[in-house]
Coordinates of N, CA and C in Angstrom, one line a residue:
M227 N -56.5 7.0 51.0 CA -57.9 7.5 50.1 C -57.6 6.8 48.9
R228 N -56.8 6.2 48.6 CA -56.5 5.7 47.1 C -57.2 5.1 46.6
G229 N -57.8 5.9 45.0 CA -59.1 5.1 44.6 C -60.5 5.5 45.0
R230 N -60.6 6.6 45.8 CA -61.6 7.0 46.5 C -62.1 8.2 45.9
Q231 N -63.3 8.8 46.3 CA -64.1 9.9 45.9 C -64.6 10.6 47.5
L232 N -64.4 11.8 47.9 CA -65.3 12.3 49.1 C -66.2 13.8 48.5
E233 N -67.1 13.6 48.6 CA -67.8 15.0 48.6 C -68.3 15.5 50.1
I234 N -68.3 16.7 50.3 CA -68.4 17.2 51.7 C -68.9 18.4 51.4
A235 N -70.2 18.6 52.2 CA -70.9 20.1 51.7 C -70.5 20.9 53.0
V236 N -69.7 22.2 53.1 CA -69.2 22.8 54.1 C -70.1 24.3 54.3
S237 N -70.4 24.4 55.3 CA -71.2 25.9 55.3 C -70.3 26.4 56.9
A238 N -69.2 26.3 57.5 CA -68.5 26.9 58.4 C -67.0 26.3 58.2
P239 N -65.9 26.9 59.0 CA -64.7 26.6 59.2 C -64.8 25.0 59.3
V240 N -63.9 24.0 58.9 CA -63.4 22.8 59.2 C -62.0 22.3 58.9
T241 N -61.8 21.5 59.4 CA -60.3 20.8 59.2 C -60.4 19.2 58.6
V242 N -60.3 18.8 57.6 CA -60.6 17.2 56.7 C -59.1 16.9 57.1
R243 N -58.5 15.6 57.6 CA -57.4 14.9 57.6 C -57.3 13.6 56.4
F244 N -56.5 13.6 55.8 CA -56.5 12.6 54.8 C -55.1 12.1 54.3
K245 N -54.8 11.2 53.6 CA -53.5 10.8 53.1 C -53.1 11.3 51.7
S246 N -52.0 11.9 51.4 CA -51.8 12.5 50.3 C -50.1 11.8 49.8
P247 N -50.1 11.8 48.2 CA -48.9 10.8 47.9 C -47.8 11.5 48.8
A248 N -47.3 12.4 49.5 CA -46.3 12.8 50.8 C -46.8 12.5 51.9
G249 N -47.4 11.8 52.3 CA -47.5 11.4 53.6 C -49.1 12.1 54.0
P250 N -49.0 12.2 55.5 CA -50.6 13.0 56.2 C -51.0 14.4 55.9
A251 N -51.9 14.7 55.3 CA -52.0 15.9 55.0 C -53.7 16.3 55.4
T252 N -53.4 17.8 55.7 CA -54.6 18.4 56.1 C -55.2 19.4 55.4
L253 N -56.3 19.7 54.8 CA -57.4 20.3 54.7 C -58.0 21.4 55.4
S254 N -57.8 23.1 55.6 CA -58.4 23.5 56.5 C -59.1 24.6 55.4
V255 N -60.4 24.5 55.8 CA -61.5 25.5 55.2 C -61.4 26.9 56.3
T256 N -60.7 27.9 55.9 CA -60.4 28.8 56.6 C -61.9 30.2 56.9
E257 N -62.5 29.8 55.8 CA -63.6 30.9 55.7 C -64.4 30.5 54.8
V258 N -65.8 30.8 54.9 CA -67.2 30.2 53.8 C -68.1 31.2 54.0
G259 N -68.7 31.5 52.9 CA -69.9 32.5 53.0 C -70.4 32.4 51.3
P260 N -71.7 33.1 51.4 CA -72.1 33.4 49.9 C -71.1 33.6 49.0
N261 N -70.9 32.8 47.7 CA -70.1 32.8 46.5 C -68.7 33.0 47.3
K262 N -68.0 32.6 48.3 CA -66.7 32.6 49.0 C -66.2 31.7 49.6
V263 N -65.2 31.2 49.2 CA -64.5 30.0 50.2 C -62.9 30.1 50.2
E264 N -62.5 29.9 51.3 CA -60.8 30.0 51.6 C -60.5 29.0 52.2
Y265 N -59.2 28.4 51.9 CA -58.8 27.3 52.5 C -56.9 27.0 52.7
T266 N -56.3 26.2 53.4 CA -55.3 25.8 53.1 C -55.0 24.3 53.0
V267 N -54.0 24.1 52.6 CA -53.6 22.6 52.6 C -52.3 22.3 52.9
K268 N -51.8 21.2 53.9 CA -50.4 21.1 54.2 C -50.5 19.4 53.8
S269 N -48.9 19.3 53.3 CA -48.7 18.1 52.8 C -47.5 17.8 52.7
G270 N -46.7 16.9 53.8 CA -45.7 16.7 53.9 C -44.8 18.0 54.4
N271 N -43.9 18.9 53.6 CA -43.2 20.1 54.0 C -44.1 21.1 53.0
G272 N -45.0 21.1 52.2 CA -45.2 21.8 51.5 C -46.8 22.3 51.9
R273 N -47.3 23.6 51.7 CA -48.3 24.5 51.7 C -49.2 24.9 50.7
S274 N -50.0 24.9 50.7 CA -50.8 25.8 49.2 C -52.1 26.0 50.0
Q275 N -52.2 27.7 49.2 CA -53.8 28.2 49.8 C -54.4 28.5 48.5
G276 N -55.8 28.4 48.9 CA -56.7 29.0 47.7 C -57.9 29.7 48.4
G277 N -58.2 30.5 47.3 CA -59.7 31.1 47.9 C -60.2 32.0 46.4
A278 N -61.7 32.0 46.5 CA -62.2 32.5 45.7 C -63.8 33.1 46.0
G279 N -64.2 34.0 45.4 CA -65.3 34.9 45.6 C -65.7 35.3 44.3
G280 N -67.2 35.1 44.4 CA -68.2 35.0 43.0 C -69.1 33.5 42.7
P281 N -70.0 34.1 41.7 CA -70.7 33.1 41.9 C -70.0 31.8 41.0
G282 N -69.8 30.5 40.8 CA -69.5 29.5 40.4 C -67.7 29.4 40.3
Q283 N -67.4 30.6 41.3 CA -65.7 30.4 41.7 C -65.6 29.4 42.3
G284 N -64.0 29.0 42.4 CA -63.7 27.7 43.5 C -62.3 27.6 42.9
C285 N -61.5 26.6 43.3 CA -60.3 26.7 43.3 C -60.1 25.1 43.0
V286 N -58.7 24.8 42.7 CA -58.7 22.9 42.4 C -57.2 23.1 42.8
T287 N -56.5 21.9 43.8 CA -55.2 22.0 44.1 C -54.8 20.5 44.1
V288 N -53.8 20.0 43.3 CA -53.4 18.9 43.2 C -52.0 18.6 43.6
L289 N -52.2 17.5 44.7 CA -51.1 17.4 45.4 C -50.2 15.8 44.8
R290 N -49.4 16.1 45.0 CA -48.2 14.9 44.3 C -47.2 14.8 45.6
D291 N -46.2 13.8 45.2 CA -45.2 13.7 46.1 C -44.4 14.6 46.0
H292 N -43.8 15.1 45.1 CA -43.3 16.4 45.1 C -43.7 17.6 45.1
G293 N -44.7 18.1 45.3 CA -44.9 19.3 45.4 C -46.5 19.8 44.9
S294 N -47.0 20.7 44.9 CA -48.5 21.0 44.4 C -48.5 22.0 43.7
S295 N -50.0 22.0 43.1 CA -50.2 23.2 42.1 C -51.6 23.4 42.3
N296 N -52.2 24.7 42.2 CA -53.0 25.3 42.6 C -53.8 26.3 41.6
V297 N -55.0 26.4 41.4 CA -55.3 27.1 40.2 C -57.0 27.7 40.8
C298 N -57.2 28.9 40.9 CA -58.6 29.5 41.3 C -59.2 30.0 40.0
G299 N -60.8 30.1 40.2 CA -61.1 30.9 38.8 C -62.5 30.2 38.9
R300 N -63.1 30.7 37.4 CA -64.7 29.9 37.2 C -64.5 28.2 37.3
L301 N -65.2 27.8 38.0 CA -65.1 26.3 37.5 C -66.7 25.2 37.3
G302 N -66.4 24.6 36.2 CA -67.6 24.1 35.5 C -68.4 23.4 36.5
T303 N -69.3 22.5 36.3 CA -70.0 21.5 37.3 C -69.7 20.4 37.3
A304 N -68.7 19.8 36.4 CA -67.8 18.7 36.7 C -66.9 18.5 37.8
R305 N -67.4 17.3 38.3 CA -66.1 16.9 39.4 C -65.0 16.7 39.1
P306 N -63.9 16.7 39.9 CA -62.4 16.4 39.4 C -62.3 15.1 39.1
A307 N -61.3 14.7 38.0 CA -60.8 13.7 37.8 C -59.5 13.5 38.4
A308 N -59.4 11.7 38.8 CA -58.4 11.2 39.5 C -57.4 11.3 38.5
Q309 N -56.2 11.3 38.9 CA -54.9 11.8 38.3 C -53.7 10.8 38.9
P310 N -53.1 9.8 38.3 CA -52.1 9.2 38.7 C -51.2 9.6 39.5
D311 N -51.0 8.9 40.9 CA -50.0 9.2 42.1 C -50.4 10.9 42.7
A312 N -51.6 11.1 42.7 CA -51.8 12.7 43.0 C -53.4 12.2 43.6
V313 N -53.2 13.6 45.0 CA -54.8 13.8 45.3 C -55.4 15.1 44.8
V314 N -56.2 15.5 44.2 CA -56.9 16.3 43.4 C -58.2 16.6 44.4
I315 N -58.3 18.3 44.8 CA -59.0 18.6 45.7 C -59.7 20.3 44.9
Q316 N -61.1 19.8 45.1 CA -61.8 20.8 44.2 C -62.6 21.6 45.7
M317 N -62.9 23.0 45.6 CA -63.7 23.3 46.4 C -64.7 24.6 45.6
T318 N -65.6 24.6 45.6 CA -66.5 25.4 45.0 C -67.1 25.8 45.7
A319 N -67.6 27.7 45.7 CA -68.2 28.3 46.0 C -69.6 28.1 46.4
G320 N -70.4 28.5 47.2 CA -72.1 28.3 46.7 C -72.6 29.8 47.1
A321 N -74.0 30.0 46.3 CA -74.5 30.9 46.9 C -75.3 31.2 47.9
D322 N -75.7 29.9 48.3 CA -76.2 29.8 49.9 C -75.3 30.2 51.0
G323 N -73.9 30.3 50.3 CA -73.0 30.2 51.8 C -72.2 28.7 52.3
T324 N -72.9 27.9 51.2 CA -72.4 26.5 51.4 C -71.4 26.1 50.4
A325 N -70.1 25.8 50.9 CA -69.4 25.2 49.5 C -69.1 23.9 49.3
I326 N -68.8 23.4 48.4 CA -68.8 21.9 48.2 C -67.4 21.9 47.9
L327 N -66.9 20.8 48.9 CA -65.4 20.2 48.7 C -65.1 18.5 48.0
H328 N -64.8 18.1 47.1 CA -64.6 17.1 46.5 C -62.7 16.8 47.1
I329 N -62.6 16.0 47.4 CA -61.3 14.9 47.4 C -61.4 13.6 46.6
V330 N -60.1 13.3 45.4 CA -60.5 12.5 44.7 C -59.2 12.0 44.8
S331 N -58.8 10.8 44.8 CA -57.2 10.0 44.6 C -57.5 8.9 43.8

């Protein structure tokens, strides 16, 4: 998925497979509801979890060859930007129970 952007509206648990800098990766959305989202990302030997609840809340996970970082809290309306040698995942909870997932490489 190099140099690409994917946007998916998620209203139920789902699993998305993609390629990360560390090899095959899996993003599992485990819970979605009004202003709530929780997910787990597995990439290489690493695992990252994120969850947020409340209006405008979400998480951003950045996957790199040798690890990942994750931050959750209030997100703006901007889509995530591509970063060199990384995959950026942004999950934003929606008031209607639909979360918006962006994956950028």
